[in-house]
Amino acid sequence: MKERILVVDDEASILELVRFALEREGFDVAVASDGETALKSFSSRPSDLVVLDLMLPGKDGLEVCRELRQQSQVPIIMLTARGSETDKVLGLELGADDYMTKPFSPRELVARVKAVLRRTEPRDLAENQVLRVGEITLDAVRHRVTVGEREIQLAPREFELLRMLMANRGAVLNRDLLLEKVWGYDYAGDTRTVDVHVVRLRQKVEDDPAHPRYIETVRGVGYRMREV
């Protein structure tokens, strides 16, 4: 069955350009030009990934992202205007898994769509394992994370980031390595992406995110999962 991609943008030319590029690669593509239509489309037939423009009439992309996250962990790639660093960070904080700035190359967008989808595919047997650090348990087979008796919901990138840290506990992982292994492609050195996801992850797995027990910042280098 073809993977379904929902593309949301109020510019008809971009919708058609992205639709053509994705359909040429074998994806089933649905389009929407505003936030309300996008949410209705997703509710009636959920997609495997959403490409979501930030600037939309009515409900903007941030609100749509927030509402999608309330009902699904579907991967989301946010489209933003060049230079809107604050919006990029806010989009990531709301649960977007990736972002691209306009104007963008359709080929690069397709590559990022494929990379994000690969991250949500079932792992091979070598990676299908249960990891435990302190009270955190990560079950890669069931895509499930618990802290003590409490199950927590993680977006796909958050899950992969936690898995990477837990699998290499005690080792310092620099931001560039995390970008390569978790995001799966050259992210042009935008290490702020890693920092935003670590903040979100701490808010979900740490009792006191301001004084983390598990995910340690190694200043000037990266992050380490402490051997608790």
PDB file of C-alpha atoms in Angstrom:
ATOM      1  CA  MET A   1       0.000   0.000   0.000  1.00  0.00           C
ATOM      2  CA  LYS A   2       1.261   3.475  -0.881  1.00  0.00           C
ATOM      3  CA  GLU A   3       2.252   5.740   1.976  1.00  0.00           C
ATOM      4  CA  ARG A   4      -0.087   8.724   2.229  1.00  0.00           C
ATOM      5  CA  ILE A   5       1.299  12.255   2.531  1.00  0.00           C
ATOM      6  CA  LEU A   6      -0.872  15.254   3.431  1.00  0.00           C
ATOM      7  CA  VAL A   7       0.525  18.532   2.055  1.00  0.00           C
ATOM      8  CA  VAL A   8      -0.857  21.765   3.516  1.00  0.00           C
ATOM      9  CA  ASP A   9      -0.026  25.131   1.888  1.00  0.00           C
ATOM     10  CA  ASP A  10      -2.097  28.097   0.761  1.00  0.00           C
ATOM     11  CA  GLU A  11       0.014  28.646  -2.378  1.00  0.00           C
ATOM     12  CA  ALA A  12      -1.460  26.610  -5.222  1.00  0.00           C
ATOM     13  CA  SER A  13       1.834  26.543  -7.124  1.00  0.00           C
ATOM     14  CA  ILE A  14       3.664  24.997  -4.163  1.00  0.00           C
ATOM     15  CA  LEU A  15       0.899  22.441  -3.622  1.00  0.00           C
ATOM     16  CA  GLU A  16       1.120  21.277  -7.220  1.00  0.00           C
ATOM     17  CA  LEU A  17       4.926  21.277  -7.239  1.00  0.00           C
ATOM     18  CA  VAL A  18       5.113  19.170  -4.076  1.00  0.00           C
ATOM     19  CA  ARG A  19       2.262  16.898  -5.152  1.00  0.00           C
ATOM     20  CA  PHE A  20       4.001  16.180  -8.454  1.00  0.00           C
ATOM     21  CA  ALA A  21       7.380  15.500  -6.799  1.00  0.00           C
ATOM     22  CA  LEU A  22       5.887  13.130  -4.217  1.00  0.00           C
ATOM     23  CA  GLU A  23       3.570  11.294  -6.605  1.00  0.00           C
ATOM     24  CA  ARG A  24       6.503  10.747  -8.954  1.00  0.00           C
ATOM     25  CA  GLU A  25       8.180   8.879  -6.076  1.00  0.00           C
ATOM     26  CA  GLY A  26       5.139   6.659  -5.593  1.00  0.00           C
ATOM     27  CA  PHE A  27       3.392   8.384  -2.668  1.00  0.00           C
ATOM     28  CA  ASP A  28      -0.360   8.834  -2.324  1.00  0.00           C
ATOM     29  CA  VAL A  29      -0.762  12.604  -1.894  1.00  0.00           C
ATOM     30  CA  ALA A  30      -3.635  14.599  -0.393  1.00  0.00           C
ATOM     31  CA  VAL A  31      -3.584  18.412  -0.358  1.00  0.00           C
ATOM     32  CA  ALA A  32      -5.225  21.173   1.662  1.00  0.00           C
ATOM     33  CA  SER A  33      -4.939  24.956   1.385  1.00  0.00           C
ATOM     34  CA  ASP A  34      -5.997  25.916   4.932  1.00  0.00           C
ATOM     35  CA  GLY A  35      -5.786  24.574   8.464  1.00  0.00           C
ATOM     36  CA  GLU A  36      -9.423  23.565   8.924  1.00  0.00           C
ATOM     37  CA  THR A  37      -9.465  21.571   5.689  1.00  0.00           C
ATOM     38  CA  ALA A  38      -6.190  19.895   6.676  1.00  0.00           C
ATOM     39  CA  LEU A  39      -7.550  18.782  10.061  1.00  0.00           C
ATOM     40  CA  LYS A  40     -10.766  17.463   8.501  1.00  0.00           C
ATOM     41  CA  SER A  41      -8.785  15.605   5.843  1.00  0.00           C
ATOM     42  CA  PHE A  42      -6.544  14.001   8.465  1.00  0.00           C
ATOM     43  CA  SER A  43      -9.496  13.027  10.664  1.00  0.00           C
ATOM     44  CA  SER A  44     -11.356  11.378   7.796  1.00  0.00           C
ATOM     45  CA  ARG A  45      -8.291   9.540   6.518  1.00  0.00           C
ATOM     46  CA  PRO A  46      -5.079   9.708   8.584  1.00  0.00           C
ATOM     47  CA  SER A  47      -1.826  10.201   6.726  1.00  0.00           C
ATOM     48  CA  ASP A  48       1.601   8.656   7.255  1.00  0.00           C
ATOM     49  CA  LEU A  49       3.261  12.106   7.215  1.00  0.00           C
ATOM     50  CA  VAL A  50       2.168  15.749   7.034  1.00  0.00           C
ATOM     51  CA  VAL A  51       4.007  18.552   5.207  1.00  0.00           C
ATOM     52  CA  LEU A  52       2.659  21.675   6.893  1.00  0.00           C
ATOM     53  CA  ASP A  53       3.154  25.330   5.958  1.00  0.00           C
ATOM     54  CA  LEU A  54       3.485  27.722   8.872  1.00  0.00           C
ATOM     55  CA  MET A  55       1.577  30.635   7.320  1.00  0.00           C
ATOM     56  CA  LEU A  56      -1.994  29.570   6.593  1.00  0.00           C
ATOM     57  CA  PRO A  57      -5.297  31.435   6.433  1.00  0.00           C
ATOM     58  CA  GLY A  58      -7.501  30.926   9.495  1.00  0.00           C
ATOM     59  CA  LYS A  59      -5.716  28.432  11.733  1.00  0.00           C
ATOM     60  CA  ASP A  60      -1.998  28.809  11.158  1.00  0.00           C
ATOM     61  CA  GLY A  61       0.474  25.954  10.929  1.00  0.00           C
ATOM     62  CA  LEU A  62       1.425  26.134  14.594  1.00  0.00           C
ATOM     63  CA  GLU A  63      -2.190  25.672  15.698  1.00  0.00           C
ATOM     64  CA  VAL A  64      -2.691  22.843  13.207  1.00  0.00           C
ATOM     65  CA  CYS A  65       0.497  21.192  14.484  1.00  0.00           C
ATOM     66  CA  ARG A  66      -0.724  21.522  18.067  1.00  0.00           C
ATOM     67  CA  GLU A  67      -4.101  19.962  17.238  1.00  0.00           C
ATOM     68  CA  LEU A  68      -2.543  17.127  15.235  1.00  0.00           C
ATOM     69  CA  ARG A  69      -0.274  16.327  18.167  1.00  0.00           C
ATOM     70  CA  GLN A  70      -3.302  16.048  20.466  1.00  0.00           C
ATOM     71  CA  GLN A  71      -4.642  13.157  18.394  1.00  0.00           C
ATOM     72  CA  SER A  72      -1.644  11.576  16.674  1.00  0.00           C
ATOM     73  CA  GLN A  73       2.125  11.098  16.614  1.00  0.00           C
ATOM     74  CA  VAL A  74       2.169  11.400  12.806  1.00  0.00           C
ATOM     75  CA  PRO A  75       5.517  12.803  11.591  1.00  0.00           C
ATOM     76  CA  ILE A  76       5.269  16.499  10.643  1.00  0.00           C
ATOM     77  CA  ILE A  77       7.605  18.498   8.407  1.00  0.00           C
ATOM     78  CA  MET A  78       7.046  22.233   8.875  1.00  0.00           C
ATOM     79  CA  LEU A  79       7.578  24.729   6.044  1.00  0.00           C
ATOM     80  CA  THR A  80       8.736  28.161   7.220  1.00  0.00           C
ATOM     81  CA  ALA A  81       9.759  31.490   5.698  1.00  0.00           C
ATOM     82  CA  ARG A  82      13.496  32.132   5.506  1.00  0.00           C
ATOM     83  CA  GLY A  83      14.910  33.719   8.641  1.00  0.00           C
ATOM     84  CA  SER A  84      12.005  32.928  10.970  1.00  0.00           C
ATOM     85  CA  GLU A  85      14.201  31.210  13.584  1.00  0.00           C
ATOM     86  CA  THR A  86      11.696  31.771  16.381  1.00  0.00           C
ATOM     87  CA  ASP A  87       8.928  30.107  14.387  1.00  0.00           C
ATOM     88  CA  LYS A  88      11.163  27.134  13.599  1.00  0.00           C
ATOM     89  CA  VAL A  89      11.958  26.586  17.260  1.00  0.00           C
ATOM     90  CA  LEU A  90       8.317  27.024  18.271  1.00  0.00           C
ATOM     91  CA  GLY A  91       7.249  24.512  15.623  1.00  0.00           C
ATOM     92  CA  LEU A  92       9.737  21.977  16.955  1.00  0.00           C
ATOM     93  CA  GLU A  93       8.585  22.616  20.513  1.00  0.00           C
ATOM     94  CA  LEU A  94       4.976  21.964  19.484  1.00  0.00           C
ATOM     95  CA  GLY A  95       5.928  18.601  18.037  1.00  0.00           C
ATOM     96  CA  ALA A  96       7.119  19.079  14.452  1.00  0.00           C
ATOM     97  CA  ASP A  97       9.798  16.529  13.547  1.00  0.00           C
ATOM     98  CA  ASP A  98      11.571  18.573  10.903  1.00  0.00           C
ATOM     99  CA  TYR A  99      11.395  21.879   9.071  1.00  0.00           C
ATOM    100  CA  MET A 100      12.407  23.374   5.738  1.00  0.00           C
ATOM    101  CA  THR A 101      12.750  27.013   4.793  1.00  0.00           C
ATOM    102  CA  LYS A 102      11.209  28.483   1.656  1.00  0.00           C
ATOM    103  CA  PRO A 103      12.211  28.484  -1.122  1.00  0.00           C
ATOM    104  CA  PHE A 104      13.159  24.818  -1.082  1.00  0.00           C
ATOM    105  CA  SER A 105      14.171  22.139  -3.546  1.00  0.00           C
ATOM    106  CA  PRO A 106      11.423  19.576  -4.250  1.00  0.00           C
ATOM    107  CA  ARG A 107      14.142  16.909  -4.408  1.00  0.00           C
ATOM    108  CA  GLU A 108      15.358  17.827  -0.925  1.00  0.00           C
ATOM    109  CA  LEU A 109      11.796  17.754   0.422  1.00  0.00           C
ATOM    110  CA  VAL A 110      11.277  14.276  -1.019  1.00  0.00           C
ATOM    111  CA  ALA A 111      14.574  13.169   0.552  1.00  0.00           C
ATOM    112  CA  ARG A 112      13.493  14.496   3.935  1.00  0.00           C
ATOM    113  CA  VAL A 113      10.071  12.862   3.663  1.00  0.00           C
ATOM    114  CA  LYS A 114      11.754   9.516   2.990  1.00  0.00           C
ATOM    115  CA  ALA A 115      14.227  10.029   5.840  1.00  0.00           C
ATOM    116  CA  VAL A 116      11.472  10.822   8.341  1.00  0.00           C
ATOM    117  CA  LEU A 117       9.370   7.858   7.212  1.00  0.00           C
ATOM    118  CA  ARG A 118      12.358   5.534   7.584  1.00  0.00           C
ATOM    119  CA  ARG A 119      12.542   6.574  11.220  1.00  0.00           C
ATOM    120  CA  THR A 120       9.010   5.316  11.839  1.00  0.00           C
ATOM    121  CA  GLU A 121       9.425   1.933  10.114  1.00  0.00           C
ATOM    122  CA  PRO A 122       9.764  -1.250  12.222  1.00  0.00           C
ATOM    123  CA  ARG A 123      13.356  -1.846  13.279  1.00  0.00           C
ATOM    124  CA  ASP A 124      15.316  -4.944  12.341  1.00  0.00           C
ATOM    125  CA  LEU A 125      15.841  -7.641  14.953  1.00  0.00           C
ATOM    126  CA  ALA A 126      19.177  -6.227  16.084  1.00  0.00           C
ATOM    127  CA  GLU A 127      17.445  -3.029  17.136  1.00  0.00           C
ATOM    128  CA  ASN A 128      14.252  -4.600  18.483  1.00  0.00           C
ATOM    129  CA  GLN A 129      15.242  -4.569  22.085  1.00  0.00           C
ATOM    130  CA  VAL A 130      14.224  -3.285  25.481  1.00  0.00           C
ATOM    131  CA  LEU A 131      16.515  -0.632  26.977  1.00  0.00           C
ATOM    132  CA  ARG A 132      16.492   0.356  30.643  1.00  0.00           C
ATOM    133  CA  VAL A 133      18.176   3.225  32.445  1.00  0.00           C
ATOM    134  CA  GLY A 134      17.044   3.872  36.002  1.00  0.00           C
ATOM    135  CA  GLU A 135      13.250   4.032  35.934  1.00  0.00           C
ATOM    136  CA  ILE A 136      13.116   4.621  32.158  1.00  0.00           C
ATOM    137  CA  THR A 137      12.220   1.623  29.986  1.00  0.00           C
ATOM    138  CA  LEU A 138      12.172   1.863  26.184  1.00  0.00           C
ATOM    139  CA  ASP A 139      10.609  -0.968  24.210  1.00  0.00           C
ATOM    140  CA  ALA A 140      11.623  -0.555  20.557  1.00  0.00           C
ATOM    141  CA  VAL A 141       9.359  -3.395  19.385  1.00  0.00           C
ATOM    142  CA  ARG A 142       6.205  -1.857  20.829  1.00  0.00           C
ATOM    143  CA  HIS A 143       7.446   1.728  20.425  1.00  0.00           C
ATOM    144  CA  ARG A 144       6.643   2.261  24.103  1.00  0.00           C
ATOM    145  CA  VAL A 145       8.382   4.261  26.837  1.00  0.00           C
ATOM    146  CA  THR A 146       7.599   4.151  30.530  1.00  0.00           C
ATOM    147  CA  VAL A 147       9.043   6.020  33.496  1.00  0.00           C
ATOM    148  CA  GLY A 148       8.302   3.856  36.509  1.00  0.00           C
ATOM    149  CA  GLU A 149       4.663   2.843  36.085  1.00  0.00           C
ATOM    150  CA  ARG A 150       3.831   5.862  33.917  1.00  0.00           C
ATOM    151  CA  GLU A 151       3.685   5.494  30.140  1.00  0.00           C
ATOM    152  CA  ILE A 152       4.767   8.611  28.258  1.00  0.00           C
ATOM    153  CA  GLN A 153       3.953   9.685  24.720  1.00  0.00           C
ATOM    154  CA  LEU A 154       6.903  10.657  22.528  1.00  0.00           C
ATOM    155  CA  ALA A 155       6.980  12.062  19.011  1.00  0.00           C
ATOM    156  CA  PRO A 156       9.028   9.931  16.557  1.00  0.00           C
ATOM    157  CA  ARG A 157      12.139  12.130  16.799  1.00  0.00           C
ATOM    158  CA  GLU A 158      11.945  12.221  20.592  1.00  0.00           C
ATOM    159  CA  PHE A 159      11.719   8.431  20.675  1.00  0.00           C
ATOM    160  CA  GLU A 160      14.740   8.020  18.390  1.00  0.00           C
ATOM    161  CA  LEU A 161      16.753  10.564  20.361  1.00  0.00           C
ATOM    162  CA  LEU A 162      15.997   8.807  23.643  1.00  0.00           C
ATOM    163  CA  ARG A 163      16.797   5.417  22.112  1.00  0.00           C
ATOM    164  CA  MET A 164      20.141   6.726  20.851  1.00  0.00           C
ATOM    165  CA  LEU A 165      21.060   8.164  24.239  1.00  0.00           C
ATOM    166  CA  MET A 166      19.968   5.054  26.150  1.00  0.00           C
ATOM    167  CA  ALA A 167      21.747   2.666  23.780  1.00  0.00           C
ATOM    168  CA  ASN A 168      24.964   4.631  24.346  1.00  0.00           C
ATOM    169  CA  ARG A 169      24.537   5.460  28.016  1.00  0.00           C
ATOM    170  CA  GLY A 170      27.639   6.794  29.694  1.00  0.00           C
ATOM    171  CA  ALA A 171      29.055   8.042  26.379  1.00  0.00           C
ATOM    172  CA  VAL A 172      29.036  11.699  25.338  1.00  0.00           C
ATOM    173  CA  LEU A 173      27.236  12.118  22.008  1.00  0.00           C
ATOM    174  CA  ASN A 174      27.932  15.364  20.207  1.00  0.00           C
ATOM    175  CA  ARG A 175      25.177  17.275  18.472  1.00  0.00           C
ATOM    176  CA  ASP A 176      26.450  16.620  14.944  1.00  0.00           C
ATOM    177  CA  LEU A 177      26.454  12.870  15.586  1.00  0.00           C
ATOM    178  CA  LEU A 178      22.909  13.021  16.964  1.00  0.00           C
ATOM    179  CA  LEU A 179      21.781  14.981  13.900  1.00  0.00           C
ATOM    180  CA  GLU A 180      23.290  12.351  11.629  1.00  0.00           C
ATOM    181  CA  LYS A 181      21.966   9.308  13.491  1.00  0.00           C
ATOM    182  CA  VAL A 182      18.531  10.558  14.581  1.00  0.00           C
ATOM    183  CA  TRP A 183      17.617  12.817  11.686  1.00  0.00           C
ATOM    184  CA  GLY A 184      19.286  10.623   9.087  1.00  0.00           C
ATOM    185  CA  TYR A 185      20.786  13.245   6.783  1.00  0.00           C
ATOM    186  CA  ASP A 186      22.973  16.332   6.705  1.00  0.00           C
ATOM    187  CA  TYR A 187      21.084  18.940   8.717  1.00  0.00           C
ATOM    188  CA  ALA A 188      23.461  21.767   7.753  1.00  0.00           C
ATOM    189  CA  GLY A 189      24.870  22.000  11.254  1.00  0.00           C
ATOM    190  CA  ASP A 190      21.669  23.311  12.819  1.00  0.00           C
ATOM    191  CA  THR A 191      22.385  21.922  16.267  1.00  0.00           C
ATOM    192  CA  ARG A 192      19.622  24.053  17.798  1.00  0.00           C
ATOM    193  CA  THR A 193      17.273  21.326  16.565  1.00  0.00           C
ATOM    194  CA  VAL A 194      18.917  18.821  18.921  1.00  0.00           C
ATOM    195  CA  ASP A 195      18.736  21.237  21.854  1.00  0.00           C
ATOM    196  CA  VAL A 196      15.011  21.842  21.343  1.00  0.00           C
ATOM    197  CA  HIS A 197      14.275  18.115  21.254  1.00  0.00           C
ATOM    198  CA  VAL A 198      16.372  17.472  24.362  1.00  0.00           C
ATOM    199  CA  VAL A 199      14.378  20.145  26.224  1.00  0.00           C
ATOM    200  CA  ARG A 200      11.114  18.466  25.186  1.00  0.00           C
ATOM    201  CA  LEU A 201      12.456  15.046  26.117  1.00  0.00           C
ATOM    202  CA  ARG A 202      13.531  16.197  29.566  1.00  0.00           C
ATOM    203  CA  GLN A 203      10.081  17.646  30.199  1.00  0.00           C
ATOM    204  CA  LYS A 204       8.621  14.180  29.635  1.00  0.00           C
ATOM    205  CA  VAL A 205      11.111  11.821  31.319  1.00  0.00           C
ATOM    206  CA  GLU A 206      12.711  13.898  34.081  1.00  0.00           C
ATOM    207  CA  ASP A 207      11.097  14.561  37.465  1.00  0.00           C
ATOM    208  CA  ASP A 208      12.830  17.966  37.539  1.00  0.00           C
ATOM    209  CA  PRO A 209      13.785  19.088  33.995  1.00  0.00           C
ATOM    210  CA  ALA A 210      15.779  22.015  35.409  1.00  0.00           C
ATOM    211  CA  HIS A 211      17.994  19.545  37.308  1.00  0.00           C
ATOM    212  CA  PRO A 212      17.994  16.460  35.073  1.00  0.00           C
ATOM    213  CA  ARG A 213      18.790  13.083  36.577  1.00  0.00           C
ATOM    214  CA  TYR A 214      19.169  11.239  33.296  1.00  0.00           C
ATOM    215  CA  ILE A 215      20.053  13.454  30.301  1.00  0.00           C
ATOM    216  CA  GLU A 216      23.203  15.400  31.128  1.00  0.00           C
ATOM    217  CA  THR A 217      24.464  18.384  29.128  1.00  0.00           C
ATOM    218  CA  VAL A 218      28.194  18.226  28.474  1.00  0.00           C
ATOM    219  CA  ARG A 219      28.979  21.871  27.879  1.00  0.00           C
ATOM    220  CA  GLY A 220      30.441  22.645  24.474  1.00  0.00           C
ATOM    221  CA  VAL A 221      30.105  19.042  23.305  1.00  0.00           C
ATOM    222  CA  GLY A 222      26.660  17.458  23.483  1.00  0.00           C
ATOM    223  CA  TYR A 223      24.650  15.148  25.731  1.00  0.00           C
ATOM    224  CA  ARG A 224      25.093  11.987  27.776  1.00  0.00           C
ATOM    225  CA  MET A 225      22.643   9.549  29.326  1.00  0.00           C
ATOM    226  CA  ARG A 226      23.887   9.053  32.857  1.00  0.00           C
ATOM    227  CA  GLU A 227      24.388   5.497  34.089  1.00  0.00           C
ATOM    228  CA  VAL A 228      21.873   5.782  36.936  1.00  0.00           C
TER     229      VAL A 228
END
